Amino acid sequence: MKLADILLENKSAILKEWFQIILETYPPDTAKFLKNQKNQFANPVGSTILQGLEDIYGELIKSEMDTERVSNFLDNIIRIRAVQDFSPSKAVSFLLELKKIITEVTGASKETPSSAEIRQIEARIDDLVLLSFDIFMKCREKLYDIRANEVKSRTFRLLQRAKLICEVDDDEADPQEHNFIDIKRKEATQ
């Protein structure tokens, strides 16, 4: 029996165990909620993760994996984990766990797949890990940019409220000729 057939035959058990492994990375109360709340509107995170796992698994066991499609599926999961302050290794480790699950399933199977098939599926999983890491880092960069811009914006608004900053028209003299002290002197004499 081919590995793809074994993986297709055991799909629901593999997905269940894979989802459970992800849940174990969350605090117990959160994991319980993510697992038990089936309503996708009440539990968008759990629903997104479960659907993403199903879609990733579907692409993984195809004869030709569509990297662009699987990248979109990974993005949905990794984006959530990037926002949740997981370390990069923890955020993508669920993919490596799939190797262990597949090894267990193929070891328990009556038919043993060829080692070439196993190496091929493991290489695909490795590719998914690398792709996930790239996605994670892009998400984190975006988060840091958003946070930095928010700090800049808050600081600017605070300085404006404290009247420590004022607007200078373009046709006024060179801004380097003016400094904070000159502005305060002008305000004091008015």
mmCIF file of C-alpha atoms in Angstrom:
data_model
loop_
_atom_site.group_PDB
_atom_site.id
_atom_site.type_symbol
_atom_site.label_atom_id
_atom_site.label_comp_id
_atom_site.label_asym_id
_atom_site.label_seq_id
_atom_site.Cartn_x
_atom_site.Cartn_y
_atom_site.Cartn_z
ATOM 1 C CA MET A 1 0.000 0.000 0.000
ATOM 2 C CA LYS A 2 1.279 3.452 -0.866
ATOM 3 C CA LEU A 3 1.918 6.033 1.815
ATOM 4 C CA ALA A 4 -0.662 8.432 0.332
ATOM 5 C CA ASP A 5 -3.331 5.714 0.675
ATOM 6 C CA ILE A 6 -2.356 5.007 4.294
ATOM 7 C CA LEU A 7 -2.451 8.728 5.103
ATOM 8 C CA LEU A 8 -5.801 9.165 3.376
ATOM 9 C CA GLU A 9 -7.250 6.144 5.171
ATOM 10 C CA ASN A 10 -6.115 7.504 8.554
ATOM 11 C CA LYS A 11 -6.877 11.167 7.833
ATOM 12 C CA SER A 12 -9.413 11.810 10.601
ATOM 13 C CA ALA A 13 -7.297 10.148 13.305
ATOM 14 C CA ILE A 14 -4.177 12.013 12.197
ATOM 15 C CA LEU A 15 -5.973 15.364 12.081
ATOM 16 C CA LYS A 16 -7.502 14.771 15.503
ATOM 17 C CA GLU A 17 -4.116 13.999 17.047
ATOM 18 C CA TRP A 18 -2.448 16.898 15.189
ATOM 19 C CA PHE A 19 -5.092 19.349 16.428
ATOM 20 C CA GLN A 20 -4.621 18.004 19.963
ATOM 21 C CA ILE A 21 -0.879 18.672 19.748
ATOM 22 C CA ILE A 22 -1.568 22.298 18.823
ATOM 23 C CA LEU A 23 -4.040 22.611 21.680
ATOM 24 C CA GLU A 24 -1.354 21.464 24.111
ATOM 25 C CA THR A 25 0.656 24.601 23.288
ATOM 26 C CA TYR A 26 -2.087 26.725 24.879
ATOM 27 C CA PRO A 27 -2.991 27.141 28.554
ATOM 28 C CA PRO A 28 -5.438 24.431 29.749
ATOM 29 C CA ASP A 29 -8.532 26.679 29.877
ATOM 30 C CA THR A 30 -7.849 28.065 26.411
ATOM 31 C CA ALA A 31 -7.183 24.589 25.008
ATOM 32 C CA LYS A 32 -10.450 23.306 26.467
ATOM 33 C CA PHE A 33 -12.371 26.204 24.910
ATOM 34 C CA LEU A 34 -10.666 25.818 21.510
ATOM 35 C CA LYS A 35 -11.423 22.104 21.497
ATOM 36 C CA ASN A 36 -15.008 22.110 22.772
ATOM 37 C CA GLN A 37 -16.481 25.252 21.197
ATOM 38 C CA LYS A 38 -17.563 24.133 17.727
ATOM 39 C CA ASN A 39 -19.250 27.386 16.634
ATOM 40 C CA GLN A 40 -16.873 29.128 14.226
ATOM 41 C CA PHE A 41 -18.214 32.548 15.238
ATOM 42 C CA ALA A 42 -17.781 31.924 18.964
ATOM 43 C CA ASN A 43 -14.398 30.263 18.373
ATOM 44 C CA PRO A 44 -12.783 31.728 15.241
ATOM 45 C CA VAL A 45 -9.267 30.751 16.349
ATOM 46 C CA GLY A 46 -10.079 27.073 16.880
ATOM 47 C CA SER A 47 -12.113 26.946 13.698
ATOM 48 C CA THR A 48 -9.362 28.602 11.643
ATOM 49 C CA ILE A 49 -6.685 26.296 13.014
ATOM 50 C CA LEU A 50 -8.729 23.138 12.440
ATOM 51 C CA GLN A 51 -9.710 24.149 8.904
ATOM 52 C CA GLY A 52 -6.103 25.116 8.162
ATOM 53 C CA LEU A 53 -4.826 21.741 9.340
ATOM 54 C CA GLU A 54 -7.326 19.939 7.122
ATOM 55 C CA ASP A 55 -6.350 22.035 4.112
ATOM 56 C CA ILE A 56 -2.594 21.676 4.731
ATOM 57 C CA TYR A 57 -2.963 17.920 5.173
ATOM 58 C CA GLY A 58 -4.980 17.682 1.965
ATOM 59 C CA GLU A 59 -2.225 19.447 0.019
ATOM 60 C CA LEU A 60 0.515 17.452 1.727
ATOM 61 C CA ILE A 61 -0.800 14.061 0.650
ATOM 62 C CA LYS A 62 -1.438 15.071 -2.966
ATOM 63 C CA SER A 63 1.023 13.839 -5.556
ATOM 64 C CA GLU A 64 1.980 17.458 -6.303
ATOM 65 C CA MET A 65 1.746 19.977 -3.465
ATOM 66 C CA ASP A 66 0.676 23.478 -4.565
ATOM 67 C CA THR A 67 3.069 25.708 -2.620
ATOM 68 C CA GLU A 68 1.013 28.863 -3.126
ATOM 69 C CA ARG A 69 -2.179 27.240 -1.856
ATOM 70 C CA VAL A 70 -0.500 25.644 1.126
ATOM 71 C CA SER A 71 1.193 28.966 1.894
ATOM 72 C CA ASN A 72 -2.241 30.585 2.235
ATOM 73 C CA PHE A 73 -3.400 27.804 4.556
ATOM 74 C CA LEU A 74 -0.267 28.132 6.671
ATOM 75 C CA ASP A 75 -0.641 31.909 6.764
ATOM 76 C CA ASN A 76 -4.022 31.607 8.469
ATOM 77 C CA ILE A 77 -2.566 29.529 11.298
ATOM 78 C CA ILE A 78 0.822 31.208 11.625
ATOM 79 C CA ARG A 79 -0.699 34.698 11.669
ATOM 80 C CA ILE A 80 -2.720 33.703 14.744
ATOM 81 C CA ARG A 81 0.317 32.234 16.485
ATOM 82 C CA ALA A 82 2.471 35.292 15.667
ATOM 83 C CA VAL A 83 -0.039 37.584 17.370
ATOM 84 C CA GLN A 84 -0.251 35.272 20.382
ATOM 85 C CA ASP A 85 3.396 35.798 21.350
ATOM 86 C CA PHE A 86 4.615 32.309 20.520
ATOM 87 C CA SER A 87 8.336 32.038 19.890
ATOM 88 C CA PRO A 88 9.188 31.250 16.254
ATOM 89 C CA SER A 89 10.117 27.656 17.107
ATOM 90 C CA LYS A 90 6.950 27.107 19.150
ATOM 91 C CA ALA A 91 4.782 28.693 16.452
ATOM 92 C CA VAL A 92 5.906 26.269 13.737
ATOM 93 C CA SER A 93 6.654 23.176 15.837
ATOM 94 C CA PHE A 94 3.202 21.716 15.149
ATOM 95 C CA LEU A 95 4.403 20.893 11.634
ATOM 96 C CA LEU A 96 7.322 18.845 12.928
ATOM 97 C CA GLU A 97 4.932 16.961 15.198
ATOM 98 C CA LEU A 98 3.160 15.733 12.067
ATOM 99 C CA LYS A 99 6.260 13.688 11.227
ATOM 100 C CA LYS A 100 5.918 11.815 14.531
ATOM 101 C CA ILE A 101 2.223 11.202 13.953
ATOM 102 C CA ILE A 102 2.867 9.874 10.449
ATOM 103 C CA THR A 103 5.629 7.608 11.761
ATOM 104 C CA GLU A 104 3.245 6.189 14.384
ATOM 105 C CA VAL A 105 0.479 5.636 11.837
ATOM 106 C CA THR A 106 2.731 3.990 9.262
ATOM 107 C CA GLY A 107 4.341 1.821 11.957
ATOM 108 C CA ALA A 108 0.917 0.577 13.047
ATOM 109 C CA SER A 109 -0.198 -0.023 9.464
ATOM 110 C CA LYS A 110 -0.402 -3.526 8.058
ATOM 111 C CA GLU A 111 1.379 -2.349 4.924
ATOM 112 C CA THR A 112 4.745 -0.636 5.188
ATOM 113 C CA PRO A 113 5.326 2.227 2.772
ATOM 114 C CA SER A 114 8.678 2.552 1.061
ATOM 115 C CA SER A 115 11.381 4.579 2.753
ATOM 116 C CA ALA A 116 11.520 6.802 -0.338
ATOM 117 C CA GLU A 117 7.852 7.744 0.172
ATOM 118 C CA ILE A 118 8.469 8.497 3.835
ATOM 119 C CA ARG A 119 11.520 10.633 3.007
ATOM 120 C CA GLN A 120 9.475 12.505 0.399
ATOM 121 C CA ILE A 121 6.639 13.338 2.807
ATOM 122 C CA GLU A 122 9.154 14.349 5.499
ATOM 123 C CA ALA A 123 10.929 16.628 2.999
ATOM 124 C CA ARG A 124 7.582 18.253 2.214
ATOM 125 C CA ILE A 125 6.955 18.812 5.916
ATOM 126 C CA ASP A 126 10.424 20.356 6.234
ATOM 127 C CA ASP A 127 9.536 22.701 3.367
ATOM 128 C CA LEU A 128 6.335 23.644 5.199
ATOM 129 C CA VAL A 129 8.334 24.429 8.343
ATOM 130 C CA LEU A 130 10.653 26.754 6.430
ATOM 131 C CA LEU A 131 7.732 28.412 4.680
ATOM 132 C CA SER A 132 5.968 28.840 8.018
ATOM 133 C CA PHE A 133 9.019 30.428 9.558
ATOM 134 C CA ASP A 134 9.126 32.999 6.743
ATOM 135 C CA ILE A 135 5.422 33.728 7.216
ATOM 136 C CA PHE A 136 5.906 34.053 10.968
ATOM 137 C CA MET A 137 8.759 36.525 10.589
ATOM 138 C CA LYS A 138 6.786 38.674 8.123
ATOM 139 C CA CYS A 139 3.870 38.771 10.551
ATOM 140 C CA ARG A 140 6.126 39.723 13.442
ATOM 141 C CA GLU A 141 7.802 42.464 11.378
ATOM 142 C CA LYS A 142 4.383 43.874 10.561
ATOM 143 C CA LEU A 143 3.375 43.769 14.241
ATOM 144 C CA TYR A 144 6.535 45.598 15.277
ATOM 145 C CA ASP A 145 5.975 48.236 12.575
ATOM 146 C CA ILE A 146 2.416 48.770 13.783
ATOM 147 C CA ARG A 147 3.561 49.068 17.392
ATOM 148 C CA ALA A 148 6.393 51.477 16.513
ATOM 149 C CA ASN A 149 4.058 53.674 14.471
ATOM 150 C CA GLU A 150 1.566 53.715 17.327
ATOM 151 C CA VAL A 151 4.259 54.830 19.781
ATOM 152 C CA LYS A 152 5.382 57.566 17.382
ATOM 153 C CA SER A 153 1.815 58.728 16.937
ATOM 154 C CA ARG A 154 1.130 58.796 20.685
ATOM 155 C CA THR A 155 4.360 60.657 21.368
ATOM 156 C CA PHE A 156 3.591 63.241 18.703
ATOM 157 C CA ARG A 157 0.080 63.797 20.078
ATOM 158 C CA LEU A 158 1.423 64.170 23.627
ATOM 159 C CA LEU A 159 4.019 66.694 22.514
ATOM 160 C CA GLN A 160 1.343 68.621 20.625
ATOM 161 C CA ARG A 161 -0.917 68.706 23.696
ATOM 162 C CA ALA A 162 1.958 69.927 25.830
ATOM 163 C CA LYS A 163 2.584 72.614 23.172
ATOM 164 C CA LEU A 164 6.141 71.421 22.777
ATOM 165 C CA ILE A 165 5.682 71.075 19.025
ATOM 166 C CA CYS A 166 4.189 73.557 16.629
ATOM 167 C CA GLU A 167 3.600 73.515 12.911
ATOM 168 C CA VAL A 168 5.959 75.493 10.685
ATOM 169 C CA ASP A 169 4.789 76.714 7.298
ATOM 170 C CA ASP A 170 6.908 75.721 4.330
ATOM 171 C CA ASP A 171 7.541 79.332 3.320
ATOM 172 C CA GLU A 172 8.935 80.272 6.750
ATOM 173 C CA ALA A 173 12.659 80.423 7.395
ATOM 174 C CA ASP A 174 14.857 77.371 7.543
ATOM 175 C CA PRO A 175 13.588 75.071 10.333
ATOM 176 C CA GLN A 176 17.141 74.509 11.536
ATOM 177 C CA GLU A 177 17.315 78.179 12.506
ATOM 178 C CA HIS A 178 14.450 77.632 14.901
ATOM 179 C CA ASN A 179 14.726 75.519 17.955
ATOM 180 C CA PHE A 180 12.598 74.822 20.982
ATOM 181 C CA ILE A 181 14.024 77.732 22.969
ATOM 182 C CA ASP A 182 13.301 80.242 20.158
ATOM 183 C CA ILE A 183 9.730 79.003 19.917
ATOM 184 C CA LYS A 184 9.255 79.354 23.681
ATOM 185 C CA ARG A 185 10.717 82.903 23.628
ATOM 186 C CA LYS A 186 8.291 83.914 20.886
ATOM 187 C CA GLU A 187 5.375 82.489 22.869
ATOM 188 C CA ALA A 188 6.522 84.260 26.027
ATOM 189 C CA THR A 189 6.736 87.684 24.328
ATOM 190 C CA GLN A 190 3.299 87.429 22.742
#
